[in-house]
Coordinates of C-alpha atoms in Angstrom, one line a residue:
X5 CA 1.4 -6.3 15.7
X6 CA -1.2 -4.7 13.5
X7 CA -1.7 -6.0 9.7
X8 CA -0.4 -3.9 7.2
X9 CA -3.5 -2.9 4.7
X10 CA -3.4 -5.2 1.5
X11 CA -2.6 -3.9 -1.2
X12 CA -6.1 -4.2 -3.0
X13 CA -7.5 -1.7 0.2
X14 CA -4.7 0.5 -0.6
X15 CA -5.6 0.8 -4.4
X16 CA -9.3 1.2 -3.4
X17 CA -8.6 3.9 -0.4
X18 CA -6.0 5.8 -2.9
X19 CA -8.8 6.1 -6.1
X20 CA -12.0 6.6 -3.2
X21 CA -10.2 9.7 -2.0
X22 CA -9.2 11.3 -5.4
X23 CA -13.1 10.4 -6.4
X24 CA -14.2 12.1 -3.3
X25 CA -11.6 15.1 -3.6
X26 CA -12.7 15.7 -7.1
X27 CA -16.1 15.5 -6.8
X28 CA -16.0 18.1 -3.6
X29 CA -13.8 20.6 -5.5
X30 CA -16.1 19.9 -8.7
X31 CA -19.1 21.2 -6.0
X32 CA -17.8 23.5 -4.6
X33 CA -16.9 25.4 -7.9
X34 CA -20.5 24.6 -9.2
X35 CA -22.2 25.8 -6.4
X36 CA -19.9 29.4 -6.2
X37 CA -20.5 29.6 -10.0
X38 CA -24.3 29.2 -9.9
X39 CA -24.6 31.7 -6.7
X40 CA -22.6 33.9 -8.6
X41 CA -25.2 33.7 -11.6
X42 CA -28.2 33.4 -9.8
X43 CA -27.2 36.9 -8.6
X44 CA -26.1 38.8 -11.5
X45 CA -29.7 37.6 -13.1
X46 CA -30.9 39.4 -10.2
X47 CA -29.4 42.2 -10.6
X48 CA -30.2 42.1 -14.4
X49 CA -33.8 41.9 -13.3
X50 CA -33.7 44.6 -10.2
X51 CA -32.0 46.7 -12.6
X52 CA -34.7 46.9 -15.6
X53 CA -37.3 47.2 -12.9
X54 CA -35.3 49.9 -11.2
X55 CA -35.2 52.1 -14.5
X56 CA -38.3 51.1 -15.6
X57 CA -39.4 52.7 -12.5
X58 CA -37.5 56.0 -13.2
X59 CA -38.8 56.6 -16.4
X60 CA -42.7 55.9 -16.4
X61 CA -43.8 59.5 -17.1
X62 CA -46.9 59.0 -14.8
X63 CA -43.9 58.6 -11.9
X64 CA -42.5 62.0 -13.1
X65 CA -45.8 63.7 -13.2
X66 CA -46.9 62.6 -9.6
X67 CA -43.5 64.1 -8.4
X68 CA -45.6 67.8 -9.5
X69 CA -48.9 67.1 -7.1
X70 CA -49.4 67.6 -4.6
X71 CA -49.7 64.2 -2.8
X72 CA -47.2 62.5 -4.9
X73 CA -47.2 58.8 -2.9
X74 CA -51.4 58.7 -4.0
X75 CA -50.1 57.7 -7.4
X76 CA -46.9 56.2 -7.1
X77 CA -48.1 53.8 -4.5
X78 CA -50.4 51.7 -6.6
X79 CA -48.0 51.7 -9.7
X80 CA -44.5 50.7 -7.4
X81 CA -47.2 47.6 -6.3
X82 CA -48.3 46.8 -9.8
X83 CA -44.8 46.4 -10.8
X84 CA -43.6 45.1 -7.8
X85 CA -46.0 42.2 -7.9
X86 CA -45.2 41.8 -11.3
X87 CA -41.7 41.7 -11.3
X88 CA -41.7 38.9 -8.2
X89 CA -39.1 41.2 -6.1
X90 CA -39.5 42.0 -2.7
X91 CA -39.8 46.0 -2.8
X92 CA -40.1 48.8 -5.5
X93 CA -39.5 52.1 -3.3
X94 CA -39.4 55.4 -5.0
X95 CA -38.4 58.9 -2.7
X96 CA -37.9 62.4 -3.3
X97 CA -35.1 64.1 -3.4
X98 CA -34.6 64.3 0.6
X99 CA -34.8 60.4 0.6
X100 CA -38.7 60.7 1.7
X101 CA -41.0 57.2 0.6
X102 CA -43.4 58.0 -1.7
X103 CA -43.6 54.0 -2.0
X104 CA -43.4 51.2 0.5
X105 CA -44.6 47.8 0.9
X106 CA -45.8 48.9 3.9
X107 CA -48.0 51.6 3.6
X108 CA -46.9 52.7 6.9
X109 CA -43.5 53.3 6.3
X110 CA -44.5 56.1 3.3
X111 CA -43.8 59.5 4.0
X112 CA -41.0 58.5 6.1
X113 CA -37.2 58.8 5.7
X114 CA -35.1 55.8 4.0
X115 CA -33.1 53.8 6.7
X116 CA -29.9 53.7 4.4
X117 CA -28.1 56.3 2.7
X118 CA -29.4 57.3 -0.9
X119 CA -26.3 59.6 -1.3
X120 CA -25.0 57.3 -4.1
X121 CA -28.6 57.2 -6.5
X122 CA -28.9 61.1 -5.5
X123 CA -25.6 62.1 -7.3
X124 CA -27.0 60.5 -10.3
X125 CA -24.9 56.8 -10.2
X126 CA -26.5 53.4 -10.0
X127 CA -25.7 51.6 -6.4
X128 CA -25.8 47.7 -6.1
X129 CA -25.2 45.8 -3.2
X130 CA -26.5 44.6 0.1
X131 CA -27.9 46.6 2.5
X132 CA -30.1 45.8 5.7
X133 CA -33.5 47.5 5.9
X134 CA -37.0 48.0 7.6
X135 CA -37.9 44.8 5.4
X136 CA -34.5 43.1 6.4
X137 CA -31.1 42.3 4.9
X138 CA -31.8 42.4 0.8
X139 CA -29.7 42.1 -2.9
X140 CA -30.4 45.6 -4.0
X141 CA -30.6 48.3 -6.7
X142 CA -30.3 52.1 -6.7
X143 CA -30.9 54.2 -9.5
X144 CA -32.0 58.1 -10.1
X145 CA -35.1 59.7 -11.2
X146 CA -34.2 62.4 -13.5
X147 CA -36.5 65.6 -14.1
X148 CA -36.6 67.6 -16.9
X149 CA -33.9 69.8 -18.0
X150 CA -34.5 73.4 -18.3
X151 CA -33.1 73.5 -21.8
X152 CA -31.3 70.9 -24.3
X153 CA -27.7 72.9 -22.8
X154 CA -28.3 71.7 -19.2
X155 CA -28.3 68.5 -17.5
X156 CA -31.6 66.6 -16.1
X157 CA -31.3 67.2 -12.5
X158 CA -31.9 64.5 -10.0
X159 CA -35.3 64.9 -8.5
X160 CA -35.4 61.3 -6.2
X161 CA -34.7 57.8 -6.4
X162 CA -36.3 54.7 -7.2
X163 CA -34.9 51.1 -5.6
X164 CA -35.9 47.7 -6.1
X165 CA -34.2 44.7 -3.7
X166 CA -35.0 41.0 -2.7
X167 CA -34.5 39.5 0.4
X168 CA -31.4 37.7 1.1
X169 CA -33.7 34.9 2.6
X170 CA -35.5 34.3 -0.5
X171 CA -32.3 34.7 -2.4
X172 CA -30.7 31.2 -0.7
X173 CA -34.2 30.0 -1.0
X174 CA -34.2 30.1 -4.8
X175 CA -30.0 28.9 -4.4
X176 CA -31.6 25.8 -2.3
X177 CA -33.9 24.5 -4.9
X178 CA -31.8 25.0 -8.0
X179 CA -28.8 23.1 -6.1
X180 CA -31.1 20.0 -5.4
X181 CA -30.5 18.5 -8.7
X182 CA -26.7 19.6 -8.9
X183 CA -26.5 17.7 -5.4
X184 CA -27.9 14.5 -7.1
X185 CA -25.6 14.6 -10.1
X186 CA -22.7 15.1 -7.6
X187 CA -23.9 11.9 -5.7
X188 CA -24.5 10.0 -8.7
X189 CA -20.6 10.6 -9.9
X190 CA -19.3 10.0 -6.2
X191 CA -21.1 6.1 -7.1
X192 CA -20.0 5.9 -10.8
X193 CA -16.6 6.8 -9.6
X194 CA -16.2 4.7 -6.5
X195 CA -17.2 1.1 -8.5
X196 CA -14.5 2.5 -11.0
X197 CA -12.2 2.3 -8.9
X198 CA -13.3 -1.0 -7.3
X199 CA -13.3 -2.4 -10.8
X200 CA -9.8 -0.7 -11.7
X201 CA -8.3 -2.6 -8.1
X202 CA -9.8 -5.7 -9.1
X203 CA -8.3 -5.5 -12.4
X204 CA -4.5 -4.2 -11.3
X205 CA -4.7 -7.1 -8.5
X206 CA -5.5 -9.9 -11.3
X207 CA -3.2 -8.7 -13.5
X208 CA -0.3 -9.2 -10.9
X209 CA -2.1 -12.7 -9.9
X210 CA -3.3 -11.1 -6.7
X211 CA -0.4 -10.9 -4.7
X212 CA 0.9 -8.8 -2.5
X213 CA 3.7 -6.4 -2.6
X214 CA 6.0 -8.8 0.1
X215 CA 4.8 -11.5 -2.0
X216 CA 6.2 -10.0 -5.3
X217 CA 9.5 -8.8 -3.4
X218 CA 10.0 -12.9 -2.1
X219 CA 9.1 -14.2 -5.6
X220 CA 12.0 -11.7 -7.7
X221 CA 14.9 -13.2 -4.7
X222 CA 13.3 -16.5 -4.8
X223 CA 14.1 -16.2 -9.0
X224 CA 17.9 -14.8 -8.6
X225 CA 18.6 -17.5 -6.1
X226 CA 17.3 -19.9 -8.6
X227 CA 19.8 -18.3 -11.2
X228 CA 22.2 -18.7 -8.9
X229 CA 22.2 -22.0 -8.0
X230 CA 21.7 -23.2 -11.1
X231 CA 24.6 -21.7 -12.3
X232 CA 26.7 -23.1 -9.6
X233 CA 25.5 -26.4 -10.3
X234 CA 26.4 -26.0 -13.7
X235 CA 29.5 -25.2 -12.8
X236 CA 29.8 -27.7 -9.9
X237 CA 29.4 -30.4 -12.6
X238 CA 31.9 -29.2 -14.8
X239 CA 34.4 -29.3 -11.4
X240 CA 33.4 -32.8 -11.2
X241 CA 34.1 -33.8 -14.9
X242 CA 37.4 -32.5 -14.1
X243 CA 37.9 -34.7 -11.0
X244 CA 36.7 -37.9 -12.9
X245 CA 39.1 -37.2 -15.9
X246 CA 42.1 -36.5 -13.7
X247 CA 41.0 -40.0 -11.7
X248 CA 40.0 -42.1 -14.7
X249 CA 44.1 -41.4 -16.1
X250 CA 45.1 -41.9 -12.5
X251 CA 46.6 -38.4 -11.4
X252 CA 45.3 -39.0 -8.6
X253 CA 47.8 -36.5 -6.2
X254 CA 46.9 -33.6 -9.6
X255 CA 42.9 -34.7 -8.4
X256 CA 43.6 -34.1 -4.8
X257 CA 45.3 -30.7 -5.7
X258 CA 42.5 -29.7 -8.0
X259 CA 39.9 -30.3 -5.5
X260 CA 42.1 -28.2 -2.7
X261 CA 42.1 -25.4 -5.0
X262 CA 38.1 -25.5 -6.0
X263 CA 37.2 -25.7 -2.2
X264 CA 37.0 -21.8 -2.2
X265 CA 37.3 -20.6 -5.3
X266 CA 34.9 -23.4 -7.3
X267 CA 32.0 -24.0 -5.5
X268 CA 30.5 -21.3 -3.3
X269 CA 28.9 -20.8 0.5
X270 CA 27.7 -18.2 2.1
X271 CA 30.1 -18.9 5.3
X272 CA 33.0 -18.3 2.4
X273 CA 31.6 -15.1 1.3
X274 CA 30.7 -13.3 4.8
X275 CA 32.1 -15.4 7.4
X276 CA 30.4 -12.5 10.0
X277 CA 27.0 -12.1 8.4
X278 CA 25.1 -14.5 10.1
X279 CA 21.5 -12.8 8.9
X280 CA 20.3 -15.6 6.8
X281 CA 18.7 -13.3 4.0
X282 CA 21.8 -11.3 3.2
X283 CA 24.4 -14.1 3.7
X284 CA 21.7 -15.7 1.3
X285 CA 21.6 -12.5 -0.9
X286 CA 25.6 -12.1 -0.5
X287 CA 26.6 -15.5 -2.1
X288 CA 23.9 -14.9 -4.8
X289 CA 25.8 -11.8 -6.0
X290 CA 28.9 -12.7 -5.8
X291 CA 28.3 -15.9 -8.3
X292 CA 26.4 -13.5 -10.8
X293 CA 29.4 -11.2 -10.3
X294 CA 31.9 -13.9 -11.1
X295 CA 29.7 -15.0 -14.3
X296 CA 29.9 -11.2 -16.1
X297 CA 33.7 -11.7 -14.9
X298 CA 34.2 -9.5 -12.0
X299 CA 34.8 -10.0 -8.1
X300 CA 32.5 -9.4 -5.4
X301 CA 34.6 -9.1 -1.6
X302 CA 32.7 -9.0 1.6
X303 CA 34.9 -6.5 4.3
X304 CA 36.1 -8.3 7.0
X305 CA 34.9 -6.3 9.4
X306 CA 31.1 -7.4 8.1
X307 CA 29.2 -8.3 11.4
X308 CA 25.9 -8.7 11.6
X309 CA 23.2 -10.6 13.7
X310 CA 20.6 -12.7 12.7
X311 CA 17.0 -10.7 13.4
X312 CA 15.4 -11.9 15.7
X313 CA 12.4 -9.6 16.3
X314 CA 9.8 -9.1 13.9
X315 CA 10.8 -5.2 13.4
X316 CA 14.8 -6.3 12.9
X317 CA 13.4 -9.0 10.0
X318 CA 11.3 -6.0 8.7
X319 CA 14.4 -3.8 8.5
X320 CA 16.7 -6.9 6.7
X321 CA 14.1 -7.0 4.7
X322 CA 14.2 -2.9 3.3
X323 CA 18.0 -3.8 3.6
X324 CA 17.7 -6.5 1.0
X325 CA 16.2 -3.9 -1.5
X326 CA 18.8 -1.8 -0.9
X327 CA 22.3 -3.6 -0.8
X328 CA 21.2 -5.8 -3.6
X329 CA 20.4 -3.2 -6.2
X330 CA 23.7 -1.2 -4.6
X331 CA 25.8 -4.4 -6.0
X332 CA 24.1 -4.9 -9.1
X333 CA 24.7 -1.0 -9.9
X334 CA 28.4 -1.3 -8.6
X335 CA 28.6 -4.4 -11.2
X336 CA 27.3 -2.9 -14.0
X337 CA 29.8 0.1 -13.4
X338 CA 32.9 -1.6 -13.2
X339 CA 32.9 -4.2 -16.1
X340 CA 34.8 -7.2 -16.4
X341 CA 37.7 -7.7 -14.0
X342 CA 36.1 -5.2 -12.0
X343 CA 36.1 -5.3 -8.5
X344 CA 33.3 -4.7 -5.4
X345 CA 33.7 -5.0 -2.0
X346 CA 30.0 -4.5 0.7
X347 CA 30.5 -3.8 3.8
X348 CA 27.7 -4.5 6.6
X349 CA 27.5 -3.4 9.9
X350 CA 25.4 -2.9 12.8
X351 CA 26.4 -0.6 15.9
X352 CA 22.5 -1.7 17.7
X353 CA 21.1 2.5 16.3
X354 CA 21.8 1.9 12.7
X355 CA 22.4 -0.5 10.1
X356 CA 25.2 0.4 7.5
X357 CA 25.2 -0.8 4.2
X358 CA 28.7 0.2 2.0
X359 CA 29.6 -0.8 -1.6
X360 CA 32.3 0.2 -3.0
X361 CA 33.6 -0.3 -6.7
X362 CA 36.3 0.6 -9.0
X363 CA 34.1 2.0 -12.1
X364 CA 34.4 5.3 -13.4
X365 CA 32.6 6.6 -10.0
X366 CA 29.3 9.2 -10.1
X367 CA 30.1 13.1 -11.0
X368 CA 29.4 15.4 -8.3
X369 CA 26.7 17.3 -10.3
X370 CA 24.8 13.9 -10.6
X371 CA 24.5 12.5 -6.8
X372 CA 21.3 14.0 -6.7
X373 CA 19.7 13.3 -9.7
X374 CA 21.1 9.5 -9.5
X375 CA 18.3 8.7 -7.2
X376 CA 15.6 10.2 -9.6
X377 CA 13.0 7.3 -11.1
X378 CA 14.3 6.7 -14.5
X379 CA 17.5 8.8 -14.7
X380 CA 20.3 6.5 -15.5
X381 CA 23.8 7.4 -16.5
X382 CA 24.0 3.6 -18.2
X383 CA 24.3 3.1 -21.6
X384 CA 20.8 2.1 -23.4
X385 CA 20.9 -1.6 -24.5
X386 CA 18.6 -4.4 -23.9
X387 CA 17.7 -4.0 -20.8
X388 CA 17.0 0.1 -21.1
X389 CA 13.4 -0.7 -19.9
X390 CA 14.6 -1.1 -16.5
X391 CA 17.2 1.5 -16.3
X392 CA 17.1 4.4 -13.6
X393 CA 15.4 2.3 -11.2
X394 CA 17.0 0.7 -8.7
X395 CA 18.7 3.7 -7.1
X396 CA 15.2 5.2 -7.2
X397 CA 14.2 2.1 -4.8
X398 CA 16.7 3.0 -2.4
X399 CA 15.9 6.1 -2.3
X400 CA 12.0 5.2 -1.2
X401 CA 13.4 3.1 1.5
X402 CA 15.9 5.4 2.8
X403 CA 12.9 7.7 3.0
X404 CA 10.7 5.3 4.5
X405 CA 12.9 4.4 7.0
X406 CA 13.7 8.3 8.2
X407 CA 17.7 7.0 7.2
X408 CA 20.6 8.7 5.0
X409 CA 22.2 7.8 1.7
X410 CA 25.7 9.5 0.5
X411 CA 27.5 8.9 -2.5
X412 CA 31.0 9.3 -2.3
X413 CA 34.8 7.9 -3.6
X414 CA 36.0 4.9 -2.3
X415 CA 39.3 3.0 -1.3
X416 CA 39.0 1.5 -5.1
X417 CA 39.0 4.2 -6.8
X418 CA 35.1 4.3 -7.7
X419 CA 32.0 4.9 -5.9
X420 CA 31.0 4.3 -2.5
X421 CA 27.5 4.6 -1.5
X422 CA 26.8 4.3 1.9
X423 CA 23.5 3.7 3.5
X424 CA 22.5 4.0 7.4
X425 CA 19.0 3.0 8.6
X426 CA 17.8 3.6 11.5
X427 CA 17.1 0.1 14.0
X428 CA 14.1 0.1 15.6
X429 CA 14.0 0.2 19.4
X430 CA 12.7 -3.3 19.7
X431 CA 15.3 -4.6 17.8
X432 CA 18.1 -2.9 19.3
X433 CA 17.0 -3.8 22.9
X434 CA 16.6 -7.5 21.5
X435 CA 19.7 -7.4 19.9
X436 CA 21.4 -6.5 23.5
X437 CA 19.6 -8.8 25.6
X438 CA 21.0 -11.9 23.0
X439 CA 23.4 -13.8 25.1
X440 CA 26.1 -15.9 23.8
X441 CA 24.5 -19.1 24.5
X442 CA 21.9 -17.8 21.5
X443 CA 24.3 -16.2 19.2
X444 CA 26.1 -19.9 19.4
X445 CA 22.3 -21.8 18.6
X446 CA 22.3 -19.1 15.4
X447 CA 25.3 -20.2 14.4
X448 CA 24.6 -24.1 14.5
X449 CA 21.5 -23.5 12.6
X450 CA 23.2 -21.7 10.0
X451 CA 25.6 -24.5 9.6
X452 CA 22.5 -27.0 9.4
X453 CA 21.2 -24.8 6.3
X454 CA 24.0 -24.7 4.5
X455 CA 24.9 -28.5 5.2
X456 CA 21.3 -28.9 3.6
X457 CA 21.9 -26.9 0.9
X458 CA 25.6 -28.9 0.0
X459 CA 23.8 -31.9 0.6
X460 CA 21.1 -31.1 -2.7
X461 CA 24.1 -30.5 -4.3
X462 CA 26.0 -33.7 -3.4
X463 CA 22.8 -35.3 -4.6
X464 CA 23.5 -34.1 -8.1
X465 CA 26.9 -34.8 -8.3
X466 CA 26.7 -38.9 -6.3
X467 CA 26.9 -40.4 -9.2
X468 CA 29.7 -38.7 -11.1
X469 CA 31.8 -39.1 -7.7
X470 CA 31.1 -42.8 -7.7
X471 CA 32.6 -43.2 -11.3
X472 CA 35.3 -40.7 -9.9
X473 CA 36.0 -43.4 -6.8
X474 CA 35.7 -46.4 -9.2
X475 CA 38.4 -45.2 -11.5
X476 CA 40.7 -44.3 -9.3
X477 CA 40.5 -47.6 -7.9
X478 CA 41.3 -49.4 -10.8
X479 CA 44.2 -46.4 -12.3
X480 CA 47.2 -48.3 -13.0
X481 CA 50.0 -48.1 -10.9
X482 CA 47.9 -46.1 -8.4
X483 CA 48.3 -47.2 -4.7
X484 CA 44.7 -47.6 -3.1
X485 CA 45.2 -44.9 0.1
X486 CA 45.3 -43.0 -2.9
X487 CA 41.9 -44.2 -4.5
X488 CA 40.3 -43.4 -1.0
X489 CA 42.2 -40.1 -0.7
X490 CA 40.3 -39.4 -4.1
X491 CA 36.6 -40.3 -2.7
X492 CA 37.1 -38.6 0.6
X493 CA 38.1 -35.6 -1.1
X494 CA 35.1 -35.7 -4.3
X495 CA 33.1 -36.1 -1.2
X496 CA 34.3 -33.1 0.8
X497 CA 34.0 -31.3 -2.9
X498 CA 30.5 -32.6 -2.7
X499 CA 29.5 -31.6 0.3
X500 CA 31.3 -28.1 0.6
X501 CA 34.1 -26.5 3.0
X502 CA 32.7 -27.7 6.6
X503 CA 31.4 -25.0 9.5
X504 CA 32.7 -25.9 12.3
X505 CA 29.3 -25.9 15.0
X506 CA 29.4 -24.6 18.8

């Protein structure tokens, strides 16, 4: 199975690319903008030489003799070389060369049409010639009027151009330093962000997502347990009292009652959820539930498997995420003397997650926006920092996963949210090649765990069940079976309500 990319390469990859995208969009702009200037300079410049042209009177004198192009010729390559364009033609009013760079092409008719200089407008654009393609400009050379009344007419046309080659050329040489500063910011940028990914990744102690995710359950189940040990030793006080004034048949019935409802397993809570995470995550909640004063219930008809392929523990994993911030919203909806009740199941295609409570429920007009990243419909207290996110988080997985979330009204009265998410093929086909024989070997480890876990807490409580045993023993008028029924049952209070192994 291929490695996941860390999270430190993720950072870096994510800031590289925005570098890279910026700086490419940031060049491309530059480079349109300074094409787009280098040419209207050009056209600044072809423009004044153009006119420049039209207007000399030693031009519109020449126009009168008889060999017009004897005089023109030298001044269009005065100015031409002057000016550092390519050409400086000037024609007659038929569109005849009286100037060329190439002395051979005077006298000769212009290969594009002069139609638009002729009627008296200026013409700018590209056009292919003898010279080839050139950035070019097209104005008219105006005679004398006959009188102040009538308008100069239009006796040829002088046009100045540079080659589109030497154009790029120029663009070429005047990017070179715009293509350094560009590679220079691609370099500044990309140690930025290898300095901002070292910083994020000490700031969270270099761990990884997974790792953040098992150190937040590893904390609840702390809270959890001690809680129940702080309420296991309370049971026990109880127990020693009744023993020590020797009510010894009240102790036994005390310590029949706490079996269930007192101290806590995860066999108790979801008999059929034989996933080790959730059963975990399942006994958790429902003693954090009991604390704020309302009920957690696991459906009967919970069933699930243990995973036992690496894409099944993957997908118990996402469904940790989701079911446990599903409880803790259905908690904080419902209050005290509230009620929950989860429902897991798997049919081998998808994995369905379903709380239920009896709260107040979710408006229709909200069971969208619910699953937006900091929309809450709490009210703000001392926790608002972290409001209007867990329903977010489900929402990513859901996603993630390709799976479905509805919110709806349940049995109690409340919400129901319901999640499906998709198994993965691997799973699935492990899931129905598990014969018995391994769904038994589950089973008798998860007994082993939770024996180990009742035995850490039969550790705390020896010593208090020792005094228990001791004063029963010496109660007054107490028959000894009755002392030893006392111990055996501290001791089965101890050690928790038994699973019965394969």
């Amino acid at each position: 199975m291929r490695r996941a990319m860390t999270l430190r390469a993720q950072l870096l990859v994510l800031q590289v690319v925005i570098v890279l995208v910026l700086v490419c969009t940031t060049g491309l702009v530059a480079f349109n903008l300074q094409e787009r200037q280098l040419r209207d300079a050009y056209v600044d410049r072809m423009t004044g030489v153009a006119q420049s042209v039209a207007r000399l009177p030693a031009i519109h004198d020449a126009f009168d003799d008889e060999d017009p192009s004897a005089t023109i010729q030298p001044i269009a390559e005065v100015i031409r070389e002057a000016s550092a364009v390519t050409y400086v033609v000037v024609t007659d009013e038929h569109g005849v060369r009286y100037s060329h760079p190439d002395p051979e092409q005077i006298g000769q008719q212009v290969s594009t049409d002069p139609s638009v200089p002729l009627s008296g407008r200026v013409w700018t654009g590209t056009q292919t010639g003898t010279l080839g393609t050139s950035w070019r400009v097209k104005v008219p050379v105006f005679g004398d009027a006959a009188d102040d009344a009538s308008p100069a007419p239009v006796i040829g046309t002088a046009s100045v151009g540079i080659l589109e080659s030497e154009l790029r050329a120029d663009l070429t040489d005047d990017r070179g330093w715009l293509l350094g500063a560009l590679a220079a910011a691609t370099v500044v940028g990309v140690l930025c962000a290898a300095w901002v990914t070292r910083l994020v990744r000490r700031r969270i102690y270099l761990l990884e997502p997974e790792d953040i995710a098992t150190l937040l359950e590893t904390q609840g189940l702390t809270d959890a347990l001690r809680s129940q040990s702080h309420e296991f030793a309370n049971t026990v006080h109880v127990i020693s009292g009744l023993l020590e004034l020797g009510r010894t048949e009240e102790a036994v019935a005390f310590i029949e009652r706490s079996g269930y409802g007192g101290l806590l397993t995860a066999s108790a809570v979801a008999p059929g959820v034989r996933s080790p995470e959730l059963a975990a995550l399942l006994l958790v909640k429902a003693i954090t539930a009991r604390e704020r004063g309302a009920t957690l219930d696991v459906d009967d008809a919970s069933e699930l498997d243990a995973p036992t392929t690496p894409d099944a523990s993957s997908l118990h994993t996402d469904a940790l995420v989701v079911l446990g911030n599903l409880i803790d919203n259905a908690v904080d909806a419902t209050g005290p003397d509230g009620r929950v009740r989860v429902l897991l199941r798997s049919d081998g295609a998808h994995l369905r997650l379903q709380v239920d409570d009896d709260g107040p429920g979710v408006p229709a007009n909200l069971h969208h926006q619910v699953f937006k990243a900091g929309f809450s419909t709490k009210v703000p207290g001392d926790r608002e920092h972290s409001r209007g996110i867990g329903l977010a988080l489900v929402r990513r997985v859901v996603d993630r996963r390709d799976g479905e979330v509805v919110i709806g009204t349940g049995d109690l009265g409340g919400a129901r949210v319901t999640v499906d998410l998709p198994v993965p093929a691997s799973a699935s086909a492990s899931r129905s090649r598990a014969g018995a024989g391994e769904r038994v070997a589950v089973a008798g480890a998860r007994a082993a765990e939770a024996g180990n876990h009742a035995a850490g807490a039969g550790t705390h409580a020896a010593g208090a069940g020792n005094h228990a045993a001791g004063a029963g023993t010496h109660a007054a008028g107490a028959p000894r079976e009755a002392a030893g029924t006392g111990v055996t049952a501290v001791t089965r209070a101890v050690a928790g309500p038994r699973e019965t192994g394969p």
